[in-house]
Coordinates of C-alpha atoms and ligand atoms in Angstrom, one line a residue:
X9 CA 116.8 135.9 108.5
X10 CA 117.0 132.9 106.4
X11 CA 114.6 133.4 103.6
X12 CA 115.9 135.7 101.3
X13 CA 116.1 134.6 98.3
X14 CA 116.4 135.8 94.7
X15 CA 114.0 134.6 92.2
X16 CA 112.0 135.6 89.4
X17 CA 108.9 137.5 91.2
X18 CA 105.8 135.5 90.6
X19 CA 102.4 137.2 91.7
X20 CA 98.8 137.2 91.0
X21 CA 97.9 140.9 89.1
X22 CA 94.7 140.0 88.7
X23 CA 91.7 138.5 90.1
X24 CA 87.9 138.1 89.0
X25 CA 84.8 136.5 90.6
X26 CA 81.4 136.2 89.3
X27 CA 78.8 134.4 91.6
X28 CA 81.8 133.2 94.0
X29 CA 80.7 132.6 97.8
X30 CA 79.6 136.5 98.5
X31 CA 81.4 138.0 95.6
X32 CA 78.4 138.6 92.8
X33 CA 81.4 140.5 91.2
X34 CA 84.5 141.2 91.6
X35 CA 87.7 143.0 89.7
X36 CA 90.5 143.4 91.7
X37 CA 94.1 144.5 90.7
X38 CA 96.5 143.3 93.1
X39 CA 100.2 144.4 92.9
X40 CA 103.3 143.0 94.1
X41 CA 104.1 143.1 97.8
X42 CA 102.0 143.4 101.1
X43 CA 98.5 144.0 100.3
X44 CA 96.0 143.9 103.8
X45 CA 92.6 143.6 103.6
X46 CA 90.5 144.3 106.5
X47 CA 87.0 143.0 107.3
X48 CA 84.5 142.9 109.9
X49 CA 83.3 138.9 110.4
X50 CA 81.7 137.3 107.4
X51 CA 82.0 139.7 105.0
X52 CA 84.5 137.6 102.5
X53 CA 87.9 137.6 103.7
X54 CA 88.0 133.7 104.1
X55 CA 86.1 133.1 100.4
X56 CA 88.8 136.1 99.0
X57 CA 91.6 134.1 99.6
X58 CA 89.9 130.5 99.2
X59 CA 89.3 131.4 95.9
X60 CA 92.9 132.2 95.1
X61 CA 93.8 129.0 96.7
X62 CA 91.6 127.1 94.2
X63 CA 93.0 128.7 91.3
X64 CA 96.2 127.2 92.2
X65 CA 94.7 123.7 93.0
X66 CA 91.6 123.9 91.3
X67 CA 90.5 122.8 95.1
X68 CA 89.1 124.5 97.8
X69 CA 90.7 124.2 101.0
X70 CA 87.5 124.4 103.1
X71 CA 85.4 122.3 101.1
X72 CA 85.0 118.6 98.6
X73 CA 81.8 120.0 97.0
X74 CA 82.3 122.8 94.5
X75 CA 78.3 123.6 94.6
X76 CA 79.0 125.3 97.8
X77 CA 81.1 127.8 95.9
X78 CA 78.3 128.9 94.2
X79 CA 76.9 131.7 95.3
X80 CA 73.4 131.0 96.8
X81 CA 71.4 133.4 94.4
X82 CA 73.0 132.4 91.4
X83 CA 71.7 128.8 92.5
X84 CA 68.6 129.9 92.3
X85 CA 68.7 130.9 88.9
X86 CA 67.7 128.7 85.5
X87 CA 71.7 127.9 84.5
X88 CA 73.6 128.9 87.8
X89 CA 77.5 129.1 87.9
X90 CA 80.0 130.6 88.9
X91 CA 84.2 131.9 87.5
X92 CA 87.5 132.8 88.8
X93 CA 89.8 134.4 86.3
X94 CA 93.5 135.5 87.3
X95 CA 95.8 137.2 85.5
X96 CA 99.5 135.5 86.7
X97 CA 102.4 137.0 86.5
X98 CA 106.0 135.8 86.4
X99 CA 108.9 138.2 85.0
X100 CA 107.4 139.8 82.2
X101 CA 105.5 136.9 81.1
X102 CA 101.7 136.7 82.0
X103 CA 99.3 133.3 81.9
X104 CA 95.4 134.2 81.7
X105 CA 93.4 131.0 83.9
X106 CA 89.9 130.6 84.3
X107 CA 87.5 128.1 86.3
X108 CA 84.2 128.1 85.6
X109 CA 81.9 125.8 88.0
X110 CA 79.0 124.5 85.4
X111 CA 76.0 122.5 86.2
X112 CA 77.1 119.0 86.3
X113 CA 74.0 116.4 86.4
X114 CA 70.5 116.8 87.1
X115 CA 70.9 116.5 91.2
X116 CA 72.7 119.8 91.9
X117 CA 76.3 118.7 91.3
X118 CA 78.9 121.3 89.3
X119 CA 81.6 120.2 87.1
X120 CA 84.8 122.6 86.6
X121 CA 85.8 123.9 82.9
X122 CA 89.5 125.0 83.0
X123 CA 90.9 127.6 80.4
X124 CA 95.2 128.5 80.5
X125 CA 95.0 131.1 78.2
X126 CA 91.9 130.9 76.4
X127 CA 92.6 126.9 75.5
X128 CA 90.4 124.6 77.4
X129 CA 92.7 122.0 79.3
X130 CA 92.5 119.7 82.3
X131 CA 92.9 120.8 86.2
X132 CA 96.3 119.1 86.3
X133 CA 97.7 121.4 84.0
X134 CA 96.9 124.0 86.6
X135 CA 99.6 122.5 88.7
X136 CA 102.4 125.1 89.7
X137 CA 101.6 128.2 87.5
X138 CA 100.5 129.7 90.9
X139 CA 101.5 128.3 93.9
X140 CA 100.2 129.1 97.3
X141 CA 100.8 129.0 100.9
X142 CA 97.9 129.5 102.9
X143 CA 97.9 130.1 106.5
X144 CA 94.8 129.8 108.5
X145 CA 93.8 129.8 112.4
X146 CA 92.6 126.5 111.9
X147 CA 96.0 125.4 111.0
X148 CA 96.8 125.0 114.8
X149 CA 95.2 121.7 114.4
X150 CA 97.4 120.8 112.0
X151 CA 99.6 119.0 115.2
X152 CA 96.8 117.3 117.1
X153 CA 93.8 117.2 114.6
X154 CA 92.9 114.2 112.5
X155 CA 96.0 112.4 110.5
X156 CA 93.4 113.6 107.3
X157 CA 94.2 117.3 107.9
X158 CA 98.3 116.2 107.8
X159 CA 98.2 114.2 104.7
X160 CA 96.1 117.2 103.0
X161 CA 99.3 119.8 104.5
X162 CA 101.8 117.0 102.6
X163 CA 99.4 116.7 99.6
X164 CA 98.9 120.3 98.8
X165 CA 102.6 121.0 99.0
X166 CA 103.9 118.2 96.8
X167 CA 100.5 118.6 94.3
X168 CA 102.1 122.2 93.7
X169 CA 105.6 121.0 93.1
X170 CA 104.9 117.9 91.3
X171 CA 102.5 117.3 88.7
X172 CA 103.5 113.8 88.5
X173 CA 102.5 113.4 92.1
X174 CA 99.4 115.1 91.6
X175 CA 98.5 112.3 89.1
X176 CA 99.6 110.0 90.8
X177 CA 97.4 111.0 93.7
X178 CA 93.9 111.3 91.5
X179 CA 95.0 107.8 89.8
X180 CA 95.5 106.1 93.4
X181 CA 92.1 107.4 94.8
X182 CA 89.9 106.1 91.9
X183 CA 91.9 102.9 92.0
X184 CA 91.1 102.4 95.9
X185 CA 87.6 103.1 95.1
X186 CA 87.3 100.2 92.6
X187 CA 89.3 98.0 95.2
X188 CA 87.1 98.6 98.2
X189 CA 83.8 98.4 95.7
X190 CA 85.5 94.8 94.7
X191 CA 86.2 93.8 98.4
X192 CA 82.6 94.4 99.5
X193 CA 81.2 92.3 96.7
X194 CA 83.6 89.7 96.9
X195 CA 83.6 86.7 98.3
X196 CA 87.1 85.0 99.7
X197 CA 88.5 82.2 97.1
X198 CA 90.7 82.3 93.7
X199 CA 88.1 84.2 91.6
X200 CA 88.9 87.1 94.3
X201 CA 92.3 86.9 94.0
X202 CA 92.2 87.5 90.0
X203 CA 89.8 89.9 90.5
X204 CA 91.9 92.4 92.7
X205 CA 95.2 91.6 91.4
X206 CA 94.1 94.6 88.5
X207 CA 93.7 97.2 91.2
X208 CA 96.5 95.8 93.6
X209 CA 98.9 96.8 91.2
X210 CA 97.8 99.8 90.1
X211 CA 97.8 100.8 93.8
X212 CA 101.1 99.7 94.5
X213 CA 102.6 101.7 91.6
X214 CA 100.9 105.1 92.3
X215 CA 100.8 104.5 95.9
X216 CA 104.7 103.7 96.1
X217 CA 105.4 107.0 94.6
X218 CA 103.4 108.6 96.7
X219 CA 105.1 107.3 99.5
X220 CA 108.3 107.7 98.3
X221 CA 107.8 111.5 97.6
X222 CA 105.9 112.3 100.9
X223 CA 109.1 110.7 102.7
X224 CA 111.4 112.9 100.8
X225 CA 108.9 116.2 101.7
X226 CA 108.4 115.3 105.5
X227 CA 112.4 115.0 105.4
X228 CA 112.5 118.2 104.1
X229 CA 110.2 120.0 105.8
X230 CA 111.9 118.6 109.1
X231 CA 114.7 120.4 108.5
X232 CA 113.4 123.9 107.6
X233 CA 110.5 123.7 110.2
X234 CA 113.1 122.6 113.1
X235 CA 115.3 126.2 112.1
X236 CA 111.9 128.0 111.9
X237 CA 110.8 126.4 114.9
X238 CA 114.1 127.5 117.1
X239 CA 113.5 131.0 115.7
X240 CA 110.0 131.1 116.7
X241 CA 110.4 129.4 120.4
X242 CA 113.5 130.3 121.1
X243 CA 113.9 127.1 123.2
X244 CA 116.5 124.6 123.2
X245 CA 114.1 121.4 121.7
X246 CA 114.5 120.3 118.6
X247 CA 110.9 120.0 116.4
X248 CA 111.2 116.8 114.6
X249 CA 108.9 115.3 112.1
X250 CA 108.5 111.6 111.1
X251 CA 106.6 109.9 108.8
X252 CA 104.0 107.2 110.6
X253 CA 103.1 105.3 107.1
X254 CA 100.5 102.0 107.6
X255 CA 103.4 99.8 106.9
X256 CA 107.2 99.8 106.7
X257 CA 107.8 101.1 103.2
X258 CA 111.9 99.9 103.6
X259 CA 111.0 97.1 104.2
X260 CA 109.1 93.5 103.0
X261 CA 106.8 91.8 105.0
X262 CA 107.4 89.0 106.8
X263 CA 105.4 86.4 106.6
X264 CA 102.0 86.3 108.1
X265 CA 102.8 89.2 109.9
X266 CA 100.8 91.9 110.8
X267 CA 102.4 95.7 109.7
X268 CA 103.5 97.5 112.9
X269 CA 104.7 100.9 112.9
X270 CA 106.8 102.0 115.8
X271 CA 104.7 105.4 117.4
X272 CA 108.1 107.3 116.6
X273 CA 107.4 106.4 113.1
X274 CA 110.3 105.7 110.2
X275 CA 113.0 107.6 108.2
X276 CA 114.3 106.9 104.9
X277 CA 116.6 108.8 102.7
X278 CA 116.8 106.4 100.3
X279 CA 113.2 105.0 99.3
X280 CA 112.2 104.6 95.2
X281 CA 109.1 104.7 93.9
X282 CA 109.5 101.2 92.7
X283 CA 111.1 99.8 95.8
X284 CA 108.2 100.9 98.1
X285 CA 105.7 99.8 94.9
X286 CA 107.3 96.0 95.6
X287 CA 106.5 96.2 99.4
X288 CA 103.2 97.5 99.2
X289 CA 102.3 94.8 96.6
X290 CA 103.8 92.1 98.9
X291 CA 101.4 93.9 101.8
X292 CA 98.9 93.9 99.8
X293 CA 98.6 90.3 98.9
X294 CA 99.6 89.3 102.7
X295 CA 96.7 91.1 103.9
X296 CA 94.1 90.5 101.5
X297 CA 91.9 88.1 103.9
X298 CA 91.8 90.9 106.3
X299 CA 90.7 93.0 103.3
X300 CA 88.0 91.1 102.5
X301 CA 86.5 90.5 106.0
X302 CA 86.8 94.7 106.3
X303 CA 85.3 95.6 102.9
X304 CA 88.1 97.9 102.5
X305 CA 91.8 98.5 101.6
X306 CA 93.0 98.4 105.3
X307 CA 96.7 99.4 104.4
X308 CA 98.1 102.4 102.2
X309 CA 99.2 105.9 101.6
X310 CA 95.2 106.8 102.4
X311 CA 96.0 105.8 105.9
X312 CA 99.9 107.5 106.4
X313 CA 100.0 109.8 109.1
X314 CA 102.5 112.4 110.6
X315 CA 104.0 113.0 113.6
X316 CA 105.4 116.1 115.5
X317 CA 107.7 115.7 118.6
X318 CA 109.7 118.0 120.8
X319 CA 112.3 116.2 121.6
X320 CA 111.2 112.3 122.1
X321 CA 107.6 113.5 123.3
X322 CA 104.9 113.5 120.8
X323 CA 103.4 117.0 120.2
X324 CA 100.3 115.9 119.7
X325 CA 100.2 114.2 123.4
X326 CA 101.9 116.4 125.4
X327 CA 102.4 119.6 123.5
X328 CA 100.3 122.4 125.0
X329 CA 97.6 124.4 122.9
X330 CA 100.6 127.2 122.5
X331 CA 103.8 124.7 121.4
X332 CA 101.2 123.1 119.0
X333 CA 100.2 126.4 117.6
X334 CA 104.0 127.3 117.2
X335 CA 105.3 123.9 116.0
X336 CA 102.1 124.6 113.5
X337 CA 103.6 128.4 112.3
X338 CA 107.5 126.6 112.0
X339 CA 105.4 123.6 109.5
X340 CA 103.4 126.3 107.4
X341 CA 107.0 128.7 106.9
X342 CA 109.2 124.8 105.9
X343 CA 106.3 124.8 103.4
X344 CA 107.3 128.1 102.2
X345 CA 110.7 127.4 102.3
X346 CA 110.8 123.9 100.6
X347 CA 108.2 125.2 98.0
X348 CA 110.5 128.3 96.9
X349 CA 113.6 125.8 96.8
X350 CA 111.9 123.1 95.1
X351 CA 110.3 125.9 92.4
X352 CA 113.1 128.9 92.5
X353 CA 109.7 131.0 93.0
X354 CA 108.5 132.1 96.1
X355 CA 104.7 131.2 96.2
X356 CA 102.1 133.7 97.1
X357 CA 102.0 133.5 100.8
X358 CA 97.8 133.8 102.5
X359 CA 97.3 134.6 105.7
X360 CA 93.9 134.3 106.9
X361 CA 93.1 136.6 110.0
X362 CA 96.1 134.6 111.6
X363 CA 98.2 137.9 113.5
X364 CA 95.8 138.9 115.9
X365 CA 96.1 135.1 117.7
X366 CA 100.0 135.9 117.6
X367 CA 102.1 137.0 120.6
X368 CA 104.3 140.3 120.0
X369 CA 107.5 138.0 118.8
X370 CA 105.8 135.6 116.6
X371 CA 103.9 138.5 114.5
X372 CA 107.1 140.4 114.1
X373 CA 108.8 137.3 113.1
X374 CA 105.8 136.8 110.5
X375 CA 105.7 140.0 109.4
X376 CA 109.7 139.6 108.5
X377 CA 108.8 136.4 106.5
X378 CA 106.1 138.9 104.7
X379 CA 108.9 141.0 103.4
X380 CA 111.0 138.0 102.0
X381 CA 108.1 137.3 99.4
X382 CA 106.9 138.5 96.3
X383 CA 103.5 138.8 97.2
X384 CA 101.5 138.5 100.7
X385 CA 97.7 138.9 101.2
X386 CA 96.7 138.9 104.3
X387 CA 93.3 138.9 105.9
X388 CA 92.1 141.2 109.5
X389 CA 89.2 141.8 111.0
X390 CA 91.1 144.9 113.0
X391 CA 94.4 147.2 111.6
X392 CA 96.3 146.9 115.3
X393 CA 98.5 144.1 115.0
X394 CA 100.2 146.1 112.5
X395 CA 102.4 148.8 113.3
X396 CA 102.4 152.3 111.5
X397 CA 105.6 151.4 109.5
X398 CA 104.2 148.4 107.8
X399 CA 100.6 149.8 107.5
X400 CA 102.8 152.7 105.0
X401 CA 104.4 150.1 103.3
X402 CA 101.3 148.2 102.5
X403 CA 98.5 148.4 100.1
X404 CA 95.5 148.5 101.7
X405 CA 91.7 147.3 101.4
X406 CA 88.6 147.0 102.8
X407 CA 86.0 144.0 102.0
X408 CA 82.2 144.5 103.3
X409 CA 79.5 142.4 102.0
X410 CA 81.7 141.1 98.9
X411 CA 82.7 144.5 97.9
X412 CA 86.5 145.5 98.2
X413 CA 87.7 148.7 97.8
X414 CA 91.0 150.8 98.7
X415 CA 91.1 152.6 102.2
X416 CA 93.2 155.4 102.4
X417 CA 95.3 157.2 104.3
X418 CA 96.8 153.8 105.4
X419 CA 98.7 155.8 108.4
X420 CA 96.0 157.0 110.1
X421 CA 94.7 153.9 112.0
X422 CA 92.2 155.2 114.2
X423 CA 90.3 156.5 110.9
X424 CA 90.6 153.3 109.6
X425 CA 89.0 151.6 112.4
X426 CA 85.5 153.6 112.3
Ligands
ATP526 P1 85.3 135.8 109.7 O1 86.0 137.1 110.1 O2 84.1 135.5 110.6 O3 86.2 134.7 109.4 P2 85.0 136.2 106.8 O4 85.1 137.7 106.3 O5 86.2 135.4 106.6 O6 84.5 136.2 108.3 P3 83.8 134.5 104.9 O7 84.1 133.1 105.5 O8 84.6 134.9 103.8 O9 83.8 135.6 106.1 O10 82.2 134.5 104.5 C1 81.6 135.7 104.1 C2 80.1 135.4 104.0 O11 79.9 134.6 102.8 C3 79.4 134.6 105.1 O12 78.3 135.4 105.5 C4 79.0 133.3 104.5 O13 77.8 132.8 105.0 C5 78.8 133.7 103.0 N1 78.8 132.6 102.1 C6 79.4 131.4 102.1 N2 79.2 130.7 101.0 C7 78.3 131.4 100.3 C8 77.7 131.2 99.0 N3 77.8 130.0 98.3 N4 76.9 132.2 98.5 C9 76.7 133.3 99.2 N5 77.3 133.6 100.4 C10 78.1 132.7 100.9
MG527 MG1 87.2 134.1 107.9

């Protein structure tokens, strides 16, 4: 097996939720290792580990609008909100964070107040005291969904790693905002030009390090997920990855051109920041009438895409609904593995109800990679995909209606199934 490594044990001891999703109230002491919680449907194994997926983001994964996370009594009430506390543990050193989801305007929005040990500070500063890999059965469409879902699976991995990106990224996405605002309300002519030339370089110097740094991850995660990938299949194909930006980031436009991006995409070791900040600011000046006539920034990191292959063929094409599924598993473990190398700290790996839609090889494979980590929490609605040995092993819950508690005797499954 390939991931072993040894590094300091990060883990999350501690977890609290007032008026989160279905949890009124929760206090729950997680230790190190393999904890399973099991669940019938809806009962909160999804929100359990959303919520620890926001604490390390300060995002959820399944939603833009923190009202949702309220929980739907506590809306109801004069001052609703809601809190997630952890307790984070690396060695012997501990960091206390809390969120707390406040009412933000009059028209139902919520605002987030973040605490690192009792000092109020800014979501950014979040960034890599906890970091998470979370697995869910959505993630199959990771290969053939919408590019969105594969610039979020780039995003959330480099956020975690990089605070600089992370910045980078928030700065870029107001920035387009003001652009495309500008472009609808402009009309073509000098004044325009003046006008834009504030944003177009504010664009190009967050967006060309964001480019620059997703090229470095996608290489990166190409060569992990191609290993994972030959473990998982145990074919002879070769999973690549390649980056499918909206323009060619090595390279200058030529004039009057439009950008065309070859459907195998590019590959750079080499790109800077401030190289692909030049060419983007040369595309964004060449393009600008077509800007106008859209409304909106038509080129840009907000349009990059990624694309899976087997060989030549595109995954997303040709692959069938099971390739997909395991090209999606090899992408997920690279993150793992690039994370942990990039950090020296294996990241809390989340599995959401993801081993029952596995084949016999690919959950024992999994539940290896569960044993290379510091900590795993993993979500099931029943106790069969996992075998005696690792059910003794485990730590062991049980989550109804928000409520989790510890099931015991964890070797007895039929018990545990009533
Ligand atoms: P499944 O096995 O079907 O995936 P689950 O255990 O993962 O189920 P969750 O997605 O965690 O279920 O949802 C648990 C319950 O929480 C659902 O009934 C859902 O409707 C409810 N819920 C979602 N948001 C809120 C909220 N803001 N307030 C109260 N309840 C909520
Ligand atoms: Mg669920």
């Amino acid at each position: 097996m390939r991931m072993c490594y040894n590094v300091p044990a990060m883990w999350l001891q501690r977890l609290s939720l007032t008026n989160y999703r279905n949890y009124v109230r929760l206090e729950l002491h997680l230790p190190p290792g393999l904890s399973i919680i099991q669940g019938q449907n809806a009962q909160g194994k999804s929100n359990l580990l959303e919520a620890i997926a926001y604490l390390a983001t300060s995002r959820s994964p399944r939603t833009a609008s923190d009202a949702e996370l309220v929980n739907w009594l506590a809306l109801e009430e004069p001052f609703p909100y809601a809190r997630l506390a952890a307790d984070l543990a690396r060695g012997d050193h501990l960091d206390r964070v809390d969120i707390t989801l406040l009412p933000a305007n009059g028209n139902g929005g919520f605002r987030k107040q973040v605490r690192i040990n009792g000092v109020p500070r800014r979501a950014l500063d979040l960034v890599g005291l906890l970091l998470v890999v979370l697995f869910r059965p959505e993630d199959v469409d990771l290969i053939a969904g919408a590019p969105a879902g594969r610039r979020r699976y780039l995003d959330i991995a480099l956020c975690q790693m990089d605070p600089v990106y992370c910045r980078a990224l928030s700065e870029y996405n107001r920035a387009l905002e003001q652009r495309n605002a500008l472009l609808r309300s402009l009309q073509p002519g000098p004044e325009a030009a003046a006008q834009l030339r504030f944003w177009d370089e504010k664009l190009a110097e967050t967006g060309g390090l964001i480019i620059a740094r997703r090229q470095w991850l996608i290489n990166a995660l190409e060569k992990a997920a191609a290993l994972h990938h030959l473990d998982l299949s145990g074919g002879y194909e070769r999973l690549r990855l390649r980056y499918l930006p909206s323009f060619d980031p090595g390279r200058p436009p030529v004039r009057d051109a439009a950008p065309v991006v070859a459907e195998t995409g590019v590959r750079y070791d080499d790109l800077t920041p401030e190289r692909v900040g030049g060419v983007f600011l040369a595309w964004l000046h060449q393009n600008r009438s077509r800007d106008l006539a859209a409304g909106m920034t038509l080129l840009g990191p907000h349009r990059d895409d990624l694309g899976f292959y087997l060989g030549e063929r595109p995954l997303r094409h040709f692959g069938s609904r099971g390739q997909q599924r395991t090209a999606a598993l090899a992408a997920k473990l690279a993150e793992l593995t690039i994370m942990t190398e990039a950090t020296g700290t294996t990241p809390v790996l989340l599995l959401d109800d993801v081993m029952s839609e596995l084949d016999a090889d690919r959950r024992a494979m999994l539940l290896q990679v569960l044993t290379t980590v510091a900590q795993a929490i993993v979500t099931t609605t029943d106790w069969h995909p996992f075998s005696p040995a690792v059910l003794a092993q485990a730590h062991t819950w049980r989550v109804r209606s928000g409520q989790i508690e510890v099931v015991e005797p964890v070797g007895n499954v039929e018990t545990l199934e009533r």
